[in-house]
Every structure is written in structure tokens, then in C-alpha cells.
CSV table of C-alpha atoms in Angstrom, one decimal:
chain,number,residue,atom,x,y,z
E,1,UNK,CA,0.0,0.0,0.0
E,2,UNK,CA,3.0,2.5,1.0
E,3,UNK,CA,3.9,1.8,-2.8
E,4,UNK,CA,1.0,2.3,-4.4
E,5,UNK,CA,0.3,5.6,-2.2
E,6,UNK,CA,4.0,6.7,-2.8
E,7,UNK,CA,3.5,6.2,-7.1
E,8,UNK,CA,0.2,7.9,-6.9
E,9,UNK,CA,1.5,10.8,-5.3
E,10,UNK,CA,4.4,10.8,-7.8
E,11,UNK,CA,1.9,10.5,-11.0
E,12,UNK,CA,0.4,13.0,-9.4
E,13,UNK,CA,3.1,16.0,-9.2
E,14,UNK,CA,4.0,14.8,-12.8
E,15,UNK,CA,0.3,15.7,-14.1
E,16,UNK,CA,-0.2,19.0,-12.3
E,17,UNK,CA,3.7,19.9,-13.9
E,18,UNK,CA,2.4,19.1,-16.8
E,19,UNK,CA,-1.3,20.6,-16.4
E,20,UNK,CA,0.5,23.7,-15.9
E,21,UNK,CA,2.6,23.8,-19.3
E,22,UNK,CA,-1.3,23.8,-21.3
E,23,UNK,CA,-2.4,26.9,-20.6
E,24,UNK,CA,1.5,28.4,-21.9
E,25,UNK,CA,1.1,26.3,-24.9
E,26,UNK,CA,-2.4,27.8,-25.8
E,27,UNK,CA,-1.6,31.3,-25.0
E,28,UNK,CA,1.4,30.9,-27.2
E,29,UNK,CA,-0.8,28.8,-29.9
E,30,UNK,CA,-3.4,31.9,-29.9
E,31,UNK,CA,-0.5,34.8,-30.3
E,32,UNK,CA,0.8,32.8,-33.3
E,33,UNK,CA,-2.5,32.8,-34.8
E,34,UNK,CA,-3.0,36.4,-33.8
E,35,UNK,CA,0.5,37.1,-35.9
E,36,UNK,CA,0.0,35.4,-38.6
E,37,UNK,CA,-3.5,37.1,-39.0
E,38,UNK,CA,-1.6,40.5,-38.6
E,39,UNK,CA,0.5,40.8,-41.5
E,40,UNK,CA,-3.2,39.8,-43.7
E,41,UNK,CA,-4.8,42.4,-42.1
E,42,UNK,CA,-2.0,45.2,-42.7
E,43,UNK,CA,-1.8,44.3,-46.1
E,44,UNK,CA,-5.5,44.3,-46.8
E,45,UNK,CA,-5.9,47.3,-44.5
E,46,UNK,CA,-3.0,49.5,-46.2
E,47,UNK,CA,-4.3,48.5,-49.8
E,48,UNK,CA,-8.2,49.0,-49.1
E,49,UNK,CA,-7.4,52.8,-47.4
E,50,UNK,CA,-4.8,53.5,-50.2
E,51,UNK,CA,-7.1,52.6,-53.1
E,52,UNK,CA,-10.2,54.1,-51.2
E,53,UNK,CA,-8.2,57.4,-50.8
E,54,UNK,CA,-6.9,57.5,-54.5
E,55,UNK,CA,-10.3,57.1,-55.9
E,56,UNK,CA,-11.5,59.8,-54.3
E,57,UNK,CA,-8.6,62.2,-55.2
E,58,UNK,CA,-8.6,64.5,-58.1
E,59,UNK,CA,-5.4,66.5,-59.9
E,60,UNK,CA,-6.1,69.3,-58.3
E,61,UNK,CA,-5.2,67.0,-54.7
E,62,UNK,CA,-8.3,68.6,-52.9
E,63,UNK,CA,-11.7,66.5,-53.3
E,64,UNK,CA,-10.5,63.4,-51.0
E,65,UNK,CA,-12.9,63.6,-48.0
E,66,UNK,CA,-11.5,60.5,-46.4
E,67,UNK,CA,-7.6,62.2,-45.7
E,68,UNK,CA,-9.1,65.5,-44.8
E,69,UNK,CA,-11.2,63.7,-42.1
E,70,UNK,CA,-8.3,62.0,-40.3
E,71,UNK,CA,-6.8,64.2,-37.4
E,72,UNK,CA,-2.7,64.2,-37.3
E,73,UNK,CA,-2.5,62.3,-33.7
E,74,UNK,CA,-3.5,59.1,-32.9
E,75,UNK,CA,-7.5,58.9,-32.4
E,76,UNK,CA,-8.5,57.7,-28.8
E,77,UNK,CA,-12.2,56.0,-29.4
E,78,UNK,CA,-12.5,52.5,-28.6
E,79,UNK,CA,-10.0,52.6,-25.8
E,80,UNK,CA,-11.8,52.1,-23.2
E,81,UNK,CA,-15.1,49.8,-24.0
E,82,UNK,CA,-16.0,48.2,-27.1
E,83,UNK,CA,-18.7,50.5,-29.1
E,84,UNK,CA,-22.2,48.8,-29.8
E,85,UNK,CA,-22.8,47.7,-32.9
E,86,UNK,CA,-25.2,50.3,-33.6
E,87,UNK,CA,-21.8,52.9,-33.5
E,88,UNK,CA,-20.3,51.1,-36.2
E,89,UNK,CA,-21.0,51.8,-40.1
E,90,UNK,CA,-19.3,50.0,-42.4
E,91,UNK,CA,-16.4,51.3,-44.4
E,92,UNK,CA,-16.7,51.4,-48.3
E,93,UNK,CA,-18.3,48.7,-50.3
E,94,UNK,CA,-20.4,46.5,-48.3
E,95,UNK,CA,-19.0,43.1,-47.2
E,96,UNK,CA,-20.9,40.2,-47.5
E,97,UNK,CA,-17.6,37.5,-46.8
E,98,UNK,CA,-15.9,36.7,-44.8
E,99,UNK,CA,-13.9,39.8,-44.5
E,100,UNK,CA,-16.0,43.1,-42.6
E,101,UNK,CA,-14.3,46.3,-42.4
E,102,UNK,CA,-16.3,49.4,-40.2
E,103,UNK,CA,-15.4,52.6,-39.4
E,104,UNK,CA,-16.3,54.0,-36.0
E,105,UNK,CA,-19.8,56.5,-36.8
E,106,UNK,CA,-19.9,58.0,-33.3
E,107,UNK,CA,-19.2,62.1,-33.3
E,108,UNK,CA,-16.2,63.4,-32.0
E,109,UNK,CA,-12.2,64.2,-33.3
E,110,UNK,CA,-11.5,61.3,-30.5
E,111,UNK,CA,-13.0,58.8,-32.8
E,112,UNK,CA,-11.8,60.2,-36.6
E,113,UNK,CA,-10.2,57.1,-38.3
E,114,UNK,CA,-11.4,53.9,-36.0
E,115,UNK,CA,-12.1,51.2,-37.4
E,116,UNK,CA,-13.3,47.5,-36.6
E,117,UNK,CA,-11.9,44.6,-38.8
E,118,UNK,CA,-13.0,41.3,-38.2
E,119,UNK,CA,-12.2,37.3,-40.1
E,120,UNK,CA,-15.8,36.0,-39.8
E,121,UNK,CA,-16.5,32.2,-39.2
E,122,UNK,CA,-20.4,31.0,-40.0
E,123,UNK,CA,-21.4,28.0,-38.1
E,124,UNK,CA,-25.2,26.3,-37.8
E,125,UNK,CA,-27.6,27.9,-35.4
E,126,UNK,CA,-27.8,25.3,-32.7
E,127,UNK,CA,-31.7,26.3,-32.5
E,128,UNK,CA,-31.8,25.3,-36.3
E,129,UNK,CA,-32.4,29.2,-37.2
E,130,UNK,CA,-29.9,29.4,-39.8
E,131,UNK,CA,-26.5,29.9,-39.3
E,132,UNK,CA,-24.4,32.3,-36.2
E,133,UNK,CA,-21.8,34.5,-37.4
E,134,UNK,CA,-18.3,34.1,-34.9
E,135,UNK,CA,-15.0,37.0,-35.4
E,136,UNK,CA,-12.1,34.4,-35.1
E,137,UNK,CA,-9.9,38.0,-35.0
E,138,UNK,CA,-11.3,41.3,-34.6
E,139,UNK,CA,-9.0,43.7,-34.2
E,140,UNK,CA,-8.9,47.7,-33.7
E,141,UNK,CA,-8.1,50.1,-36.3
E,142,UNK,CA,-6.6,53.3,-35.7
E,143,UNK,CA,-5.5,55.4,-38.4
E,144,UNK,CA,-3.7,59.0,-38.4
E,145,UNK,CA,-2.3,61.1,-40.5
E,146,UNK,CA,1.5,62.1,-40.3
E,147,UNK,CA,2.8,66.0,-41.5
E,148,UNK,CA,6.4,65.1,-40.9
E,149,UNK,CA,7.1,64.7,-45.1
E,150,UNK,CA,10.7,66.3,-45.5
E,151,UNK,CA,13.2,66.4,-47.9
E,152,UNK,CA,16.3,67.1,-47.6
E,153,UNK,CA,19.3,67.8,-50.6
E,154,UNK,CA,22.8,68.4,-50.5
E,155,UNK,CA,24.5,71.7,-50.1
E,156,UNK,CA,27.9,72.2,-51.3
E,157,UNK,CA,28.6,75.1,-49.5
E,158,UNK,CA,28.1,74.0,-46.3
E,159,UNK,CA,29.4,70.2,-47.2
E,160,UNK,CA,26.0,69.0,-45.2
E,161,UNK,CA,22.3,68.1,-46.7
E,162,UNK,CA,19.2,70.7,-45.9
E,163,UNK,CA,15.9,70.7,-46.1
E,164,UNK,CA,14.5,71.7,-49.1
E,165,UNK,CA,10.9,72.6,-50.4
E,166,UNK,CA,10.8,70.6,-54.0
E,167,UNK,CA,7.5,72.1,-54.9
E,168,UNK,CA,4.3,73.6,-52.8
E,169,UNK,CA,1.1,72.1,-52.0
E,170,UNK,CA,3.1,68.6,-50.5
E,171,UNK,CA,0.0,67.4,-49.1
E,172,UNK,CA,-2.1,67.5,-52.6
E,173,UNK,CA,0.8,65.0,-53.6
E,174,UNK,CA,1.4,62.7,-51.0
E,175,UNK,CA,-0.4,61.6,-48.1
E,176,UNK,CA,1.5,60.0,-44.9
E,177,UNK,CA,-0.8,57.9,-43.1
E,178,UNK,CA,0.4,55.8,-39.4
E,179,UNK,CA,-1.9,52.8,-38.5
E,180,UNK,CA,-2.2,51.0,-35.4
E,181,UNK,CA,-3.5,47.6,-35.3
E,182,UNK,CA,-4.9,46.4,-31.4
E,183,UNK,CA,-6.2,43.1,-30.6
E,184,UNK,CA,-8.4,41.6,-29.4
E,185,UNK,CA,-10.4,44.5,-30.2
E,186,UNK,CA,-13.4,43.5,-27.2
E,187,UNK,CA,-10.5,44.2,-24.7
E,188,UNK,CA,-9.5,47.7,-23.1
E,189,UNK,CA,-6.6,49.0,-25.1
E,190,UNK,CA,-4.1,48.0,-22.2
E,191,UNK,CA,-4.9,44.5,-22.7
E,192,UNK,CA,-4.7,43.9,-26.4
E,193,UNK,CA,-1.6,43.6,-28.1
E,194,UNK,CA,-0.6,46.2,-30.6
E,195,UNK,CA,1.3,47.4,-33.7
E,196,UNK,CA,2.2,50.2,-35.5
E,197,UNK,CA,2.5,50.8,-39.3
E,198,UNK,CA,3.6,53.8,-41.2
E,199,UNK,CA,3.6,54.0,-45.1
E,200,UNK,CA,2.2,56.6,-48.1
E,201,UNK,CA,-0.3,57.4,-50.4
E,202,UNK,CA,0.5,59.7,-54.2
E,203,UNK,CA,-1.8,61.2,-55.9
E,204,UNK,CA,-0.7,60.3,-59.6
E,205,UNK,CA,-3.5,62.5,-61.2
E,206,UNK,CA,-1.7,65.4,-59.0
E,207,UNK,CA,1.5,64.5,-60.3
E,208,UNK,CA,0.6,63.9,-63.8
E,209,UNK,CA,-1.3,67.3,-64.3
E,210,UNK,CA,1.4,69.1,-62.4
E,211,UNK,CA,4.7,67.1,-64.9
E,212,UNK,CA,6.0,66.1,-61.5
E,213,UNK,CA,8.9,64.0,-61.5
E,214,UNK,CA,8.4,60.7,-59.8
């Protein structure tokens, strides 16, 4: 019996060791997922907004509503709670796969260039009523513009490079945009994970009308 009591106990500090290690090995499962996810959504995200934006810019770089909307720091809606539905609108075309992109409708500077994306799963209505649809990844959105565009050319004369204004009107021409990607996106913003994107939008029409040099 001493035996028998004595392996127990043994099996027993073996299965809690390894009881422990499962809840690691998910955690670490569900951030790999969440990675993997993130450089899809970027790249759908940064090609949807620069397309959007370049449809609705003219030569003349002044008719895009969507740039002129965005403020230049970081928007703060969706920080604290997740919105109801009813706040969300959804951004561009409407989405009937399994891809949803929305933009945040609620008024307010706070909440210029939010949005919700979500990967949709459809599984069968246990009470036989069609089907449920379940975000496998929602994450949060945050877009902003950034006024920093400089360049900068070489000056003999004082054997260093300065900053130098090629041609006026910068902003009809190119369009710096930062975006911030936070999941999961039904979590305060202190307990998603995050990252941060920066890239840029030309106006070709603007350039083209305006024999700029690429």
C-alpha cells in the first residue's frame, strides 16, 4: 500500500507539472494565430485605405474627403469599452464574406479614423435558425495622419544636406498615413496587443497634371 500511495502521489506531481505547461502552450498557440493574422490584415488594410483614398482624389489633390477627415495624432475612441454595434457603419463597399471592415460613426475628433476589422466564421444555429456569425480575429483600427514629409538635398557650400521645399502644396501630392492595429479588439486598449505601421499614399492624377517627377 506504501507503494501504491507513494506512485500515486508521484503521478500525481508529474500531471499537475504538466497541467501547468497547457495553458502556456495555448496562450502561445493563440498569439501565433494572432501574428499570422496580422501581416493579412495590414496588407488588406493599407491597400483598401490607399485605393479608397486614390479614388477619391482629383489632380487638383483637394476633393479626397477621407484624408481631410483624419486628425494628425493618434484617435483615442475604442480605448476604453467596445462601441455597440449600432456605432459602427461599415467602411466602403459592403462586405458580405468573410472579411468586414467598419469605421467607427460615433461624433467626436476622438473617434476620426477607427475602425473595426474582423475574419468572420459562420457555423449552424444550434436552434436550427440558420447559421451564427463568430469573429475568429477582430481587431482595432486606428488610423492617423503624419505632417512630418521632408526632404532634404545636398549643399555644397556648407558640405552638409538641408531641407529643401521641391515644390508647394506637398499634401495635394502625397499623403503619410500611421496605423495602429490592437487586438483583441473587445479588450481595453491596455490589454490587447498592438502594432504600428507607417507608409504613403501619391496622388498620380496630381502628379501627372502638375509634370511632376516621380
Amino acid at each position: 500500500m506504501i507503494e501504491v500511495a507513494l506512485s500515486l502521489a508521484i503521478i500525481a506531481i508529474g500531471l499537475s507539472s504538466i497541467l501547468v505547461l497547457f495553458p502556456v502552450g495555448l496562450n502561445a498557440n493563440k498569439t501565433a494565430i494572432a501574428n499570422n493574422n496580422l501581416a493579412d490584415v495590414a496588407e488588406y488594410m493599407i491597400g483598401y485605405l490607399r485605393a479608397y483614398a486614390i479614388a477619391n482624389w482629383n489632380d487638383s489633390g483637394t476633393s479626397n474627403s477621407f484624408l481631410t477627415q483624419l486628425n494628425s495624432t493618434k484617435p483615442t475612441g475604442a480605448d476604453t469599452s467596445f462601441p455597440a454595434d449600432s456605432a459602427w457603419k461599415v467602411f466602403g463597399t459592403k462586405q458580405d464574406g468573410a472579411t468586414r471592415l467598419k469605421q467607427l460613426s460615433l461624433p467626436g475628433n476622438n473617434n476620426r479614423g477607427v475602425f473595426l476589422f474582423q475574419q468572420i466564421s459562420l457555423v449552424p444555429d444550434p436552434s436550427g435558425n440558420g447559421t451564427l456569425e463568430i469573429p475568429d480575429f477582430s481587431a482595432i483600427i486606428k488610423v492617423w495622419k503624419d505632417n512630418s514629409n521632408e526632404f532634404y538635398v545636398y549643399d555644397p557650400d556648407i558640405r552638409d544636406y538641408k531641407k529643401a521645399n521641391l515644390f508647394s502644396n506637398l499634401d495635394r501630392y502625397v499623403a503619410s498615413l500611421c496605423m495602429e492595429i490592437s487586438w483583441p479588439a473587445e479588450v481595453p486598449v491596455q490589454n490587447r496587443e498592438s502594432k504600428t505601421f507607417r507608409f504613403e499614399i501619391f496622388n498620380d492624377s496630381f502628379k501627372q497634371a502638375n509634370q511632376i517627377d516621380p
